[in-house]
Short mmCIF file of C-alpha atoms in Angstrom, two decimals:
data_model
loop_
_atom_site.label_atom_id
_atom_site.label_comp_id
_atom_site.label_asym_id
_atom_site.label_seq_id
_atom_site.Cartn_x
_atom_site.Cartn_y
_atom_site.Cartn_z
CA UNK A 2 44.28 34.77 -37.86
CA UNK A 3 41.66 33.24 -39.98
CA UNK A 4 38.07 33.64 -39.02
CA UNK A 5 34.92 31.93 -40.48
CA UNK A 6 31.65 33.88 -39.94
CA UNK A 7 28.45 31.78 -40.30
CA UNK A 8 25.56 33.85 -41.61
CA UNK A 9 27.94 36.42 -42.71
CA UNK A 10 25.45 38.30 -44.95
CA UNK A 11 22.94 38.93 -42.09
CA UNK A 12 22.56 41.97 -39.88
CA UNK A 13 25.06 40.87 -37.19
CA UNK A 14 26.99 38.53 -39.28
CA UNK A 15 27.86 41.25 -41.98
CA UNK A 16 28.93 43.75 -39.10
CA UNK A 17 31.19 41.04 -37.57
CA UNK A 18 32.75 40.21 -41.06
CA UNK A 19 33.62 43.98 -41.51
CA UNK A 20 34.77 44.45 -38.03
CA UNK A 21 36.98 41.26 -38.09
CA UNK A 22 38.61 42.33 -41.43
CA UNK A 23 39.29 45.86 -39.93
CA UNK A 24 41.06 44.08 -36.89
CA UNK A 25 43.35 42.29 -39.40
CA UNK A 26 41.69 38.91 -39.66
CA UNK A 27 41.44 36.89 -42.75
CA UNK A 28 37.86 36.45 -43.01
CA UNK A 29 35.56 33.82 -45.04
CA UNK A 30 31.78 34.26 -44.81
CA UNK A 31 29.57 31.22 -44.95
CA UNK A 32 25.81 31.29 -46.06
CA UNK A 33 23.34 29.47 -48.27
CA UNK A 34 22.41 32.58 -50.40
CA UNK A 35 25.09 33.29 -53.05
CA UNK A 36 23.37 36.49 -54.35
CA UNK A 37 22.96 37.89 -50.89
CA UNK A 38 26.61 37.21 -50.10
CA UNK A 39 27.80 38.91 -53.31
CA UNK A 40 25.61 42.00 -52.45
CA UNK A 41 26.82 42.35 -48.99
CA UNK A 42 30.54 41.75 -49.57
CA UNK A 43 31.27 41.03 -53.25
CA UNK A 44 35.11 41.20 -52.59
CA UNK A 45 35.22 38.69 -49.85
CA UNK A 46 35.74 34.90 -49.78
CA UNK A 47 32.56 33.05 -49.36
CA UNK A 48 31.51 29.34 -48.92
CA UNK A 49 28.05 28.77 -50.11
CA UNK A 50 26.61 25.89 -48.06
CA UNK A 51 23.43 25.40 -45.87
CA UNK A 52 24.55 24.96 -42.34
CA UNK A 53 21.68 22.63 -41.62
CA UNK A 54 22.89 20.12 -44.01
CA UNK A 55 26.57 20.04 -42.88
CA UNK A 56 27.90 16.99 -41.25
CA UNK A 57 30.40 16.77 -38.46
CA UNK A 58 32.98 15.82 -40.92
CA UNK A 59 32.01 18.64 -43.18
CA UNK A 60 32.61 21.01 -40.31
CA UNK A 61 35.91 19.49 -39.63
CA UNK A 62 37.05 20.25 -43.23
CA UNK A 63 35.61 23.77 -43.24
CA UNK A 64 37.18 24.70 -39.91
CA UNK A 65 40.44 22.87 -40.19
CA UNK A 66 42.57 25.83 -41.03
CA UNK A 67 40.54 28.31 -39.08
CA UNK A 68 41.53 30.01 -35.83
CA UNK A 69 38.05 31.42 -35.11
CA UNK A 70 34.61 30.46 -36.03
CA UNK A 71 31.83 33.18 -35.42
CA UNK A 72 28.36 31.73 -35.45
CA UNK A 73 26.00 34.64 -36.27
CA UNK A 74 23.46 32.41 -38.00
CA UNK A 75 19.86 32.28 -36.71
CA UNK A 76 16.04 32.46 -37.56
CA UNK A 77 13.23 33.95 -35.55
CA UNK A 78 10.50 31.34 -36.28
CA UNK A 79 9.85 28.30 -38.33
CA UNK A 80 8.94 28.86 -41.91
CA UNK A 81 9.33 27.98 -45.65
CA UNK A 82 13.23 28.74 -45.55
CA UNK A 83 13.98 28.04 -41.75
CA UNK A 84 13.76 25.39 -39.00
CA UNK A 85 14.67 26.56 -35.53
CA UNK A 86 15.57 22.98 -34.54
CA UNK A 87 18.00 22.55 -37.46
CA UNK A 88 19.62 25.96 -37.23
CA UNK A 89 19.81 26.59 -33.37
CA UNK A 90 20.40 23.06 -32.18
CA UNK A 91 21.41 20.31 -34.75
CA UNK A 92 23.85 22.51 -36.71
CA UNK A 93 25.45 23.95 -33.39
CA UNK A 94 25.80 20.35 -32.02
CA UNK A 95 27.50 19.16 -35.04
CA UNK A 96 29.79 22.17 -35.15
CA UNK A 97 30.95 21.84 -31.63
CA UNK A 98 31.49 17.98 -32.11
CA UNK A 99 33.86 19.15 -34.90
CA UNK A 100 35.63 21.69 -32.69
CA UNK A 101 36.13 19.49 -29.51
CA UNK A 102 39.67 19.11 -28.63
CA UNK A 103 40.89 21.67 -31.27
CA UNK A 104 42.48 25.12 -30.63
CA UNK A 105 39.65 26.85 -32.78
CA UNK A 106 37.69 29.43 -30.75
CA UNK A 107 34.07 29.52 -31.12
CA UNK A 108 32.27 32.91 -30.75
CA UNK A 109 28.59 32.10 -30.55
CA UNK A 110 25.87 34.86 -31.00
CA UNK A 111 22.85 33.94 -29.03
CA UNK A 112 20.24 36.12 -27.55
CA UNK A 113 19.19 37.92 -24.35
CA UNK A 114 16.58 35.61 -22.72
CA UNK A 115 17.74 32.42 -24.34
CA UNK A 116 16.98 29.43 -21.88
CA UNK A 117 16.27 25.74 -22.54
CA UNK A 118 13.09 26.16 -20.40
CA UNK A 119 11.78 29.41 -22.18
CA UNK A 120 8.33 29.28 -23.18
CA UNK A 121 9.03 30.72 -26.61
CA UNK A 122 10.57 28.18 -29.20
CA UNK A 123 12.98 30.90 -30.48
CA UNK A 124 14.54 31.33 -27.02
CA UNK A 125 14.16 27.67 -26.09
CA UNK A 126 15.95 26.57 -29.25
CA UNK A 127 18.78 29.19 -28.72
CA UNK A 128 19.07 27.94 -25.08
CA UNK A 129 19.44 24.33 -26.11
CA UNK A 130 22.15 25.40 -28.70
CA UNK A 131 23.92 27.28 -25.93
CA UNK A 132 23.87 24.33 -23.51
CA UNK A 133 25.34 22.09 -26.24
CA UNK A 134 28.21 24.55 -26.48
CA UNK A 135 28.64 24.86 -22.72
CA UNK A 136 28.84 21.05 -22.28
CA UNK A 137 31.42 20.69 -24.97
CA UNK A 138 35.37 20.64 -24.58
CA UNK A 139 35.47 23.42 -27.16
CA UNK A 140 37.12 26.94 -26.60
CA UNK A 141 33.95 29.00 -26.61
CA UNK A 142 32.54 32.44 -25.71
CA UNK A 143 28.66 32.94 -25.94
CA UNK A 144 27.38 36.52 -26.49
CA UNK A 145 23.70 37.29 -25.98
CA UNK A 146 22.71 40.71 -27.42
CA UNK A 147 19.62 42.50 -26.65
CA UNK A 148 17.52 44.32 -29.41
CA UNK A 149 20.47 45.22 -31.95
CA UNK A 150 20.14 48.67 -33.51
CA UNK A 151 22.26 49.39 -36.47
CA UNK A 152 22.49 51.43 -39.73
CA UNK A 153 21.14 48.36 -41.62
CA UNK A 154 17.40 47.87 -41.14
CA UNK A 155 16.25 44.37 -40.84
CA UNK A 156 13.68 42.53 -38.70
CA UNK A 157 12.95 44.18 -35.33
CA UNK A 158 15.15 47.17 -36.32
CA UNK A 159 13.12 47.67 -39.47
CA UNK A 160 9.81 47.46 -37.54
CA UNK A 161 10.85 50.05 -35.00
CA UNK A 162 11.71 52.46 -37.87
CA UNK A 163 8.26 51.83 -39.64
CA UNK A 164 6.40 52.43 -36.31
CA UNK A 165 8.22 55.74 -35.86
CA UNK A 166 7.40 56.63 -39.40
CA UNK A 167 3.61 56.25 -39.09
CA UNK A 168 2.05 59.51 -40.29
CA UNK A 169 0.17 61.71 -37.60
CA UNK A 170 -0.10 58.96 -35.06
CA UNK A 171 2.21 56.66 -33.15
CA UNK A 172 1.44 53.15 -32.00
CA UNK A 173 1.02 52.54 -28.32
CA UNK A 174 1.65 48.99 -27.25
CA UNK A 175 3.34 47.00 -24.30
CA UNK A 176 3.72 50.21 -22.31
CA UNK A 177 4.73 48.32 -19.09
CA UNK A 178 7.62 46.28 -20.36
CA UNK A 179 11.15 47.41 -20.71
CA UNK A 180 13.33 47.28 -23.90
CA UNK A 181 17.04 47.24 -23.83
CA UNK A 182 19.08 47.76 -26.91
CA UNK A 183 22.76 47.29 -28.02
CA UNK A 184 24.51 49.10 -30.84
CA UNK A 185 25.36 46.86 -33.65
CA UNK A 186 28.94 48.21 -33.67
CA UNK A 187 29.23 47.26 -30.12
CA UNK A 188 28.23 43.62 -30.86
CA UNK A 189 30.75 43.44 -33.68
CA UNK A 190 33.63 44.90 -31.40
CA UNK A 191 32.59 42.38 -28.72
CA UNK A 192 33.03 39.68 -31.30
CA UNK A 193 36.56 41.09 -32.32
CA UNK A 194 37.51 41.09 -28.56
CA UNK A 195 36.38 37.45 -28.08
CA UNK A 196 37.97 36.41 -31.31
CA UNK A 197 41.33 37.94 -30.30
CA UNK A 198 41.43 36.18 -27.13
CA UNK A 199 40.91 39.15 -24.91
CA UNK A 200 37.88 37.51 -23.43
CA UNK A 201 38.33 34.40 -21.29
CA UNK A 202 37.13 31.15 -22.66
CA UNK A 203 33.86 29.90 -21.05
CA UNK A 204 32.39 33.54 -20.81
CA UNK A 205 28.69 33.74 -21.32
CA UNK A 206 27.61 37.24 -21.32
CA UNK A 207 24.72 39.59 -22.20
CA UNK A 208 25.62 42.54 -24.59
CA UNK A 209 23.16 45.45 -23.59
CA UNK A 210 22.87 49.00 -22.56
CA UNK A 211 22.95 49.65 -18.89
CA UNK A 212 19.19 50.41 -18.56
CA UNK A 213 16.14 50.02 -20.87
CA UNK A 214 12.88 51.97 -21.45
CA UNK A 215 9.27 51.29 -22.42
CA UNK A 216 8.56 50.42 -26.14
CA UNK A 217 6.43 53.51 -26.68
CA UNK A 218 9.41 55.58 -25.34
CA UNK A 219 11.89 53.60 -27.67
CA UNK A 220 9.62 54.30 -30.71
CA UNK A 221 9.45 58.12 -29.59
CA UNK A 222 13.30 58.29 -29.60
CA UNK A 223 13.43 56.70 -33.03
CA UNK A 224 10.77 59.17 -34.30
CA UNK A 225 12.77 62.09 -33.12
CA UNK A 226 16.04 60.49 -34.59
CA UNK A 227 14.31 60.18 -37.92
CA UNK A 228 13.29 63.81 -37.83
CA UNK A 229 9.51 63.24 -38.09
CA UNK A 230 7.24 65.69 -36.27
CA UNK A 231 5.65 64.72 -33.10
CA UNK A 232 2.50 62.63 -33.47
CA UNK A 233 -0.90 64.28 -33.14
CA UNK A 234 -2.25 61.27 -31.15
CA UNK A 235 -1.26 57.80 -29.88
CA UNK A 236 -3.04 54.91 -31.30
CA UNK A 237 -3.67 52.03 -28.86
CA UNK A 238 -3.25 48.65 -30.41
CA UNK A 239 -5.41 46.12 -28.79
CA UNK A 240 -4.00 42.62 -28.07
CA UNK A 241 -6.65 40.81 -30.13
CA UNK A 242 -5.47 42.89 -33.14
CA UNK A 243 -1.91 42.00 -32.46
CA UNK A 244 -2.79 38.33 -32.09
CA UNK A 245 -4.60 38.53 -35.52
CA UNK A 246 -1.76 40.19 -37.17
CA UNK A 247 0.82 37.70 -35.59
CA UNK A 248 -1.32 34.83 -36.93
CA UNK A 249 -1.50 36.31 -40.47
CA UNK A 250 2.26 36.89 -40.34
CA UNK A 251 2.75 33.27 -39.36
CA UNK A 252 0.73 31.96 -42.18
CA UNK A 253 2.88 34.15 -44.65
CA UNK A 254 5.94 32.74 -43.12
CA UNK A 255 5.17 29.54 -44.87
CA UNK A 256 5.30 31.46 -48.00
CA UNK A 257 8.82 32.57 -47.33
CA UNK A 258 8.04 35.91 -45.61
CA UNK A 259 10.07 36.75 -42.57
CA UNK A 260 7.77 39.41 -41.03
CA UNK A 261 8.88 40.95 -37.74
CA UNK A 262 5.15 40.75 -36.83
CA UNK A 263 5.26 36.88 -36.33
CA UNK A 264 4.18 35.35 -33.01
CA UNK A 265 7.64 34.85 -31.75
CA UNK A 266 8.63 38.51 -32.30
CA UNK A 267 5.58 39.99 -30.71
CA UNK A 268 5.90 37.46 -27.88
CA UNK A 269 9.38 38.42 -27.26
CA UNK A 270 8.39 42.17 -27.09
CA UNK A 271 5.57 41.37 -24.80
CA UNK A 272 7.87 39.72 -22.40
CA UNK A 273 10.31 42.50 -22.41
CA UNK A 274 13.99 42.50 -23.65
CA UNK A 275 16.28 42.80 -20.64
CA UNK A 276 19.80 41.73 -19.90
CA UNK A 277 22.45 42.11 -17.31
CA UNK A 278 25.63 44.03 -18.58
CA UNK A 279 27.61 43.00 -15.48
CA UNK A 280 29.10 39.60 -16.58
CA UNK A 281 30.38 41.27 -19.79
CA UNK A 282 32.10 44.16 -17.97
CA UNK A 283 33.67 41.63 -15.54
CA UNK A 284 35.08 39.49 -18.51
CA UNK A 285 36.84 42.66 -19.68
CA UNK A 286 34.37 43.72 -22.39
CA UNK A 287 33.96 47.26 -23.55
CA UNK A 288 30.54 48.62 -22.14
CA UNK A 289 27.76 48.73 -24.61
CA UNK A 290 26.40 52.33 -25.45
CA UNK A 291 22.85 53.50 -24.47
CA UNK A 292 20.33 54.11 -27.19
CA UNK A 293 20.76 57.91 -27.32
CA UNK A 294 24.47 57.37 -27.98
CA UNK A 295 23.75 54.78 -30.52
CA UNK A 296 21.38 56.96 -32.47
CA UNK A 297 23.93 59.85 -32.23
CA UNK A 298 26.54 57.76 -33.68
CA UNK A 299 24.44 57.04 -36.93
CA UNK A 300 22.72 60.23 -37.91
CA UNK A 301 19.44 59.68 -39.89
CA UNK A 302 19.49 60.62 -43.62
CA UNK A 303 16.87 60.84 -46.27
CA UNK A 304 17.50 57.25 -46.97
CA UNK A 305 16.48 56.41 -43.47
CA UNK A 306 13.26 58.40 -43.91
CA UNK A 307 12.57 56.80 -47.22
CA UNK A 308 13.20 53.26 -45.97
CA UNK A 309 10.88 53.93 -42.78
CA UNK A 310 7.92 54.95 -44.97
CA UNK A 311 8.37 52.30 -47.60
CA UNK A 312 8.61 49.63 -45.19
CA UNK A 313 5.00 50.17 -44.34
CA UNK A 314 3.93 50.60 -48.05
CA UNK A 315 5.69 47.60 -49.42
CA UNK A 316 3.29 44.86 -47.99
CA UNK A 317 0.42 47.04 -49.15
CA UNK A 318 1.79 47.12 -52.75
CA UNK A 319 2.19 43.32 -52.77
CA UNK A 320 -1.29 42.91 -51.48
CA UNK A 321 -2.84 45.32 -53.90
CA UNK A 322 -1.06 43.79 -56.90
CA UNK A 323 -2.17 40.28 -55.95
CA UNK A 324 -5.73 41.22 -55.39
CA UNK A 325 -5.81 43.28 -58.67
CA UNK A 326 -4.35 40.52 -60.86
CA UNK A 327 -6.10 37.52 -59.18
CA UNK A 328 -9.46 39.36 -59.36
CA UNK A 329 -8.92 40.68 -62.90
CA UNK A 330 -8.22 36.88 -63.97
CA UNK A 331 -11.23 35.63 -62.11
CA UNK A 332 -13.48 38.24 -63.56
CA UNK A 333 -12.30 37.22 -67.15
CA UNK A 334 -13.05 33.70 -66.59
CA UNK A 335 -16.68 34.45 -65.11
CA UNK A 336 -17.32 36.84 -67.93
CA UNK A 337 -15.63 34.94 -70.57
CA UNK A 338 -18.18 35.44 -73.29
CA UNK A 339 -18.41 39.17 -72.60
CA UNK A 340 -14.79 39.75 -72.63
CA UNK A 341 -14.32 37.68 -75.89
CA UNK A 342 -17.11 39.93 -77.39
CA UNK A 343 -14.91 42.97 -77.14
CA UNK A 344 -12.55 41.18 -79.41
CA UNK A 345 -14.98 39.64 -81.78
CA UNK A 346 -16.59 43.14 -82.31
CA UNK A 347 -13.15 44.20 -83.67
CA UNK A 348 -13.05 41.51 -86.20
CA UNK A 349 -11.47 38.56 -84.28
CA UNK A 350 -12.94 35.09 -84.72
CA UNK A 351 -14.84 33.75 -81.77
CA UNK A 352 -12.55 30.79 -81.15
CA UNK A 353 -9.19 32.82 -80.90
CA UNK A 354 -11.05 35.39 -78.86
CA UNK A 355 -12.23 33.00 -76.27
CA UNK A 356 -8.57 31.35 -76.33
CA UNK A 357 -6.96 34.97 -75.85
CA UNK A 358 -9.25 35.84 -72.94
CA UNK A 359 -8.88 32.38 -71.35
CA UNK A 360 -5.11 32.52 -71.63
CA UNK A 361 -4.99 36.11 -70.22
CA UNK A 362 -7.18 35.19 -67.29
CA UNK A 363 -5.07 32.29 -66.35
CA UNK A 364 -1.84 34.27 -66.66
CA UNK A 365 -3.47 37.13 -64.39
CA UNK A 366 -4.39 34.61 -61.70
CA UNK A 367 -1.01 32.91 -61.78
CA UNK A 368 0.73 36.15 -61.41
CA UNK A 369 -1.65 37.24 -58.62
CA UNK A 370 -0.83 34.25 -56.60
CA UNK A 371 2.92 34.10 -57.59
CA UNK A 372 3.71 37.34 -55.98
CA UNK A 373 2.57 35.99 -52.54
CA UNK A 374 5.48 33.44 -52.74
CA UNK A 375 8.41 35.52 -51.24
CA UNK A 376 11.18 34.16 -53.59
CA UNK A 377 9.04 34.91 -56.62
CA UNK A 378 8.11 38.55 -55.98
CA UNK A 379 10.56 40.32 -58.34
CA UNK A 380 9.85 37.79 -61.08
CA UNK A 381 6.14 38.07 -60.67
CA UNK A 382 6.25 41.89 -60.74
CA UNK A 383 8.42 41.81 -63.95
CA UNK A 384 5.97 39.32 -65.33
CA UNK A 385 3.08 41.70 -64.52
CA UNK A 386 4.92 44.47 -66.43
CA UNK A 387 5.52 42.31 -69.40
CA UNK A 388 1.88 41.02 -69.49
CA UNK A 389 0.60 44.51 -69.18
CA UNK A 390 2.70 45.88 -71.92
CA UNK A 391 1.59 42.84 -74.18
CA UNK A 392 -1.88 43.56 -73.19
CA UNK A 393 -1.51 47.22 -74.23
CA UNK A 394 0.23 46.43 -77.42
CA UNK A 395 -2.24 43.78 -78.62
CA UNK A 396 -5.29 45.80 -77.36
CA UNK A 397 -3.97 48.78 -79.28
CA UNK A 398 -3.94 46.80 -82.42
CA UNK A 399 -7.30 45.05 -82.02
CA UNK A 400 -9.33 47.76 -80.25
CA UNK A 401 -7.45 51.20 -80.32
CA UNK A 402 -10.64 53.05 -79.48
CA UNK A 403 -10.35 51.66 -75.85
CA UNK A 404 -7.64 54.35 -75.28
CA UNK A 405 -10.53 56.84 -75.30
CA UNK A 406 -12.88 54.84 -73.52
CA UNK A 407 -14.57 56.92 -70.68
CA UNK A 408 -13.68 54.18 -68.20
CA UNK A 409 -9.99 54.28 -69.20
CA UNK A 410 -9.36 50.36 -69.33
CA UNK A 411 -5.98 51.14 -70.96
CA UNK A 412 -4.92 54.09 -69.23
CA UNK A 413 -5.61 52.43 -65.91
CA UNK A 414 -2.91 49.85 -66.78
CA UNK A 415 -0.20 52.36 -66.56
CA UNK A 416 -0.37 52.84 -62.72
CA UNK A 417 -0.41 49.07 -62.19
CA UNK A 418 2.85 49.02 -64.23
CA UNK A 419 4.33 51.60 -62.02
CA UNK A 420 3.26 49.93 -58.89
CA UNK A 421 4.69 46.54 -60.06
CA UNK A 422 8.01 48.28 -60.94
CA UNK A 423 8.00 49.97 -57.36
CA UNK A 424 7.41 46.70 -55.71
CA UNK A 425 10.23 44.95 -57.68
CA UNK A 426 12.56 47.66 -57.02
CA UNK A 427 12.33 47.35 -53.25
CA UNK A 428 11.62 43.62 -52.92
CA UNK A 429 15.14 42.59 -51.72
CA UNK A 430 15.43 42.58 -47.97
CA UNK A 431 19.40 42.38 -47.67
#
């Protein structure tokens, strides 16, 4: 059987792709990012297309020889790269129009809490996409996972790890709401069951563990799993601070950052994540494991602990680099004559000295702002390294005495280079 997996390099999509291959399917992935696709599954077949731009006829051509289409694509919130309307509704409507009257089975990954009348746009758009499928004549199964926990850390699962890794303290928020989780492998196996025809057509089911727990208890379990010591204190997180963080994360979303602290993610947590495992069991689905069994099935290693800590440090590194380079360039412009005097005292003519300082300041400011645009992070970091090396090389020729200056203007460049290399090394989120 042939399967097409939409969003095949995402957290759920990649797991579905692997599970379907293991079950004997001939699998093709579909996504818009060729680099991400090759990193996740370099030996697999890929179709590099943006699903929001595919017409009904495009879908007919892409699915003509398929037996199963697994839709694991999705977005948490509108941003520079994502439109909830386009991904969750328009693309789904066009896909089911192409599948109407065909024997191709559609296995659609939705979310616990999806509803056309939901107050949160993520759940509302998911619900409208689900409704379009349910009204169609296609052969469909809709699966709605709870909070997905797996070996790969992304989005909410990354945030849980980071919260569990906070040194000395643990955050205390939303203590009265319940969180239910589902093991990523259980989601993938549910997709295999549905794709193989072992789940009846027209099934709409939540994928979730039997019972949930509070968010603080969930974080505590993750902390023990990671092997970190018990916190010395809990740190209450006031709602106004969460709101402020969410607004900031929303603003960064327009620069391409998919932060799990955005409004939709926090609102979903505040409402709780609860589903009903009953319909899935009645449809013949294998039961989903509780969180303690999920964690036992994927023992934490040093890589997990490194990631959990680095996830907190990465945005700090980006922010510090942006501030350092933008301020450095701005100070150079404001103190243009004083900066040029350092070069003229070493024998450089006044005109070239001013041009050198001006060009350096503009480059510094440009790099300081470029690193804030998510697709440019690695390029900006490497640019910072190259500019720093050029600065040290040129400065060593023009003013070698600055290497022994008590304030260390050259020596202090070396930690900046290290920080830029560190951020560049961990910039990829897939």
